[in-house]
Coordinates of C-alpha atoms in Angstrom, one line a residue:
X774 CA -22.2 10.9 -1.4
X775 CA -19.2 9.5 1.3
X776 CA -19.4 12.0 3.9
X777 CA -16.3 11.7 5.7
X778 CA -15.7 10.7 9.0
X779 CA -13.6 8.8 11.5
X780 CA -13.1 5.0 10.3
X781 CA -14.1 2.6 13.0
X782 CA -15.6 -0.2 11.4
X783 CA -14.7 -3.0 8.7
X784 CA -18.0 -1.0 6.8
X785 CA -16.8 2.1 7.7
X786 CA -13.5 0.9 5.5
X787 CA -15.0 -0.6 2.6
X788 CA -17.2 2.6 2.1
X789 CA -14.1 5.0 2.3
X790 CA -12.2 2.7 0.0
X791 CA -15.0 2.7 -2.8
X792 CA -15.6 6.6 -2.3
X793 CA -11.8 6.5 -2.6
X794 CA -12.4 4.9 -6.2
X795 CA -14.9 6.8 -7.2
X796 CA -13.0 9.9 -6.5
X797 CA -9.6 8.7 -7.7
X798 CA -9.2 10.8 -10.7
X799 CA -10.2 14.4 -9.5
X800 CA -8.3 17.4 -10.4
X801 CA -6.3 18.8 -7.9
X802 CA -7.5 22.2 -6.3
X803 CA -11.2 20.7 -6.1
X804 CA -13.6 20.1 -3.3
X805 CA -13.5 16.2 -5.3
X806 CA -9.8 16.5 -4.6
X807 CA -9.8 17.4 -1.1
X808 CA -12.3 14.8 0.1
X809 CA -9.7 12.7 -1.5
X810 CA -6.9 13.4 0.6
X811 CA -9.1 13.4 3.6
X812 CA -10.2 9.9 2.7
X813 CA -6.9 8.3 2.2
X814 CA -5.7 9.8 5.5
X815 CA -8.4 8.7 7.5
X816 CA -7.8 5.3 5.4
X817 CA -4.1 4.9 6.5
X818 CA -4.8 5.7 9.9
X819 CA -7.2 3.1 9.8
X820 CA -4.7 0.5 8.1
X821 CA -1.9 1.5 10.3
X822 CA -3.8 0.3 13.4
X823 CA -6.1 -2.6 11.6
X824 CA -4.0 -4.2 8.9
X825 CA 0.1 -3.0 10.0
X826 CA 2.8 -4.6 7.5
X827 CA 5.2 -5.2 9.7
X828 CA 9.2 -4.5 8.2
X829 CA 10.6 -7.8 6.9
X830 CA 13.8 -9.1 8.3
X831 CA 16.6 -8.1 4.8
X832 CA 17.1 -12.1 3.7
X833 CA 13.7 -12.8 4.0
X834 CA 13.0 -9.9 1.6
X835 CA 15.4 -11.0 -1.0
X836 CA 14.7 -14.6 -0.4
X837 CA 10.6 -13.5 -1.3
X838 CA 11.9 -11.5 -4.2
X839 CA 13.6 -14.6 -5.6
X840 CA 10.5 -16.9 -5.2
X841 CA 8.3 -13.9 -7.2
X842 CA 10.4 -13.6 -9.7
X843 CA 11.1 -17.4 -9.8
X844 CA 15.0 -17.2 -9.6
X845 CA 17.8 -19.2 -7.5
X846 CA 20.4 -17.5 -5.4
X847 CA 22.7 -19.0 -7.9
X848 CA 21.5 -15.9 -10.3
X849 CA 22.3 -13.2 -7.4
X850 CA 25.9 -14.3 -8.2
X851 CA 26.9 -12.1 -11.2
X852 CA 25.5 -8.8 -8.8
X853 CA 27.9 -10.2 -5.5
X854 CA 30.8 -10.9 -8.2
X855 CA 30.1 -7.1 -9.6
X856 CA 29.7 -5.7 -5.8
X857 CA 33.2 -7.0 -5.4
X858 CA 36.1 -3.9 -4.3

């Protein structure tokens, strides 16, 4: 069993992240539970400094969004006609 522990290492995170897995269904107001929520924490912290998602800049959002969704701005017309005062 995961004991956990502060995250320093690549290993460190792969290990948290599987015990994470394993753990995922657990009822609340169980010991399962609570090493849960300690894992994800110590997981975000760890994310926050080692993998950051920086914001993205508004038009480069939408402009993404359109690509995914394989649309042209030319369909984001009906929403700026209905946005219209």
């Amino acid at each position: 069993m995961f004991e956990p522990y502060a995250i320093r290492t690549e290993a460190d995170y792969r290990a948290a992240l599987d015990e994470i897995e394993r753990l995922f269904d657990a009822e609340p107001n169980t010991s399962e539970f609570d090493r849960l929520e300690v894992l994800t924490t110590l997981v975000a912290a760890y994310e926050q400094t080692y993998y950051p998602i920086e914001p993205l800049d508004p038009i480069e959002a939408i402009l993404y969004y359109l690509e995914f969704r394989e649309l042209s701005l030319d369909e984001l017309e009906p929403i700026k006609q209905a946005m219209s005062y």
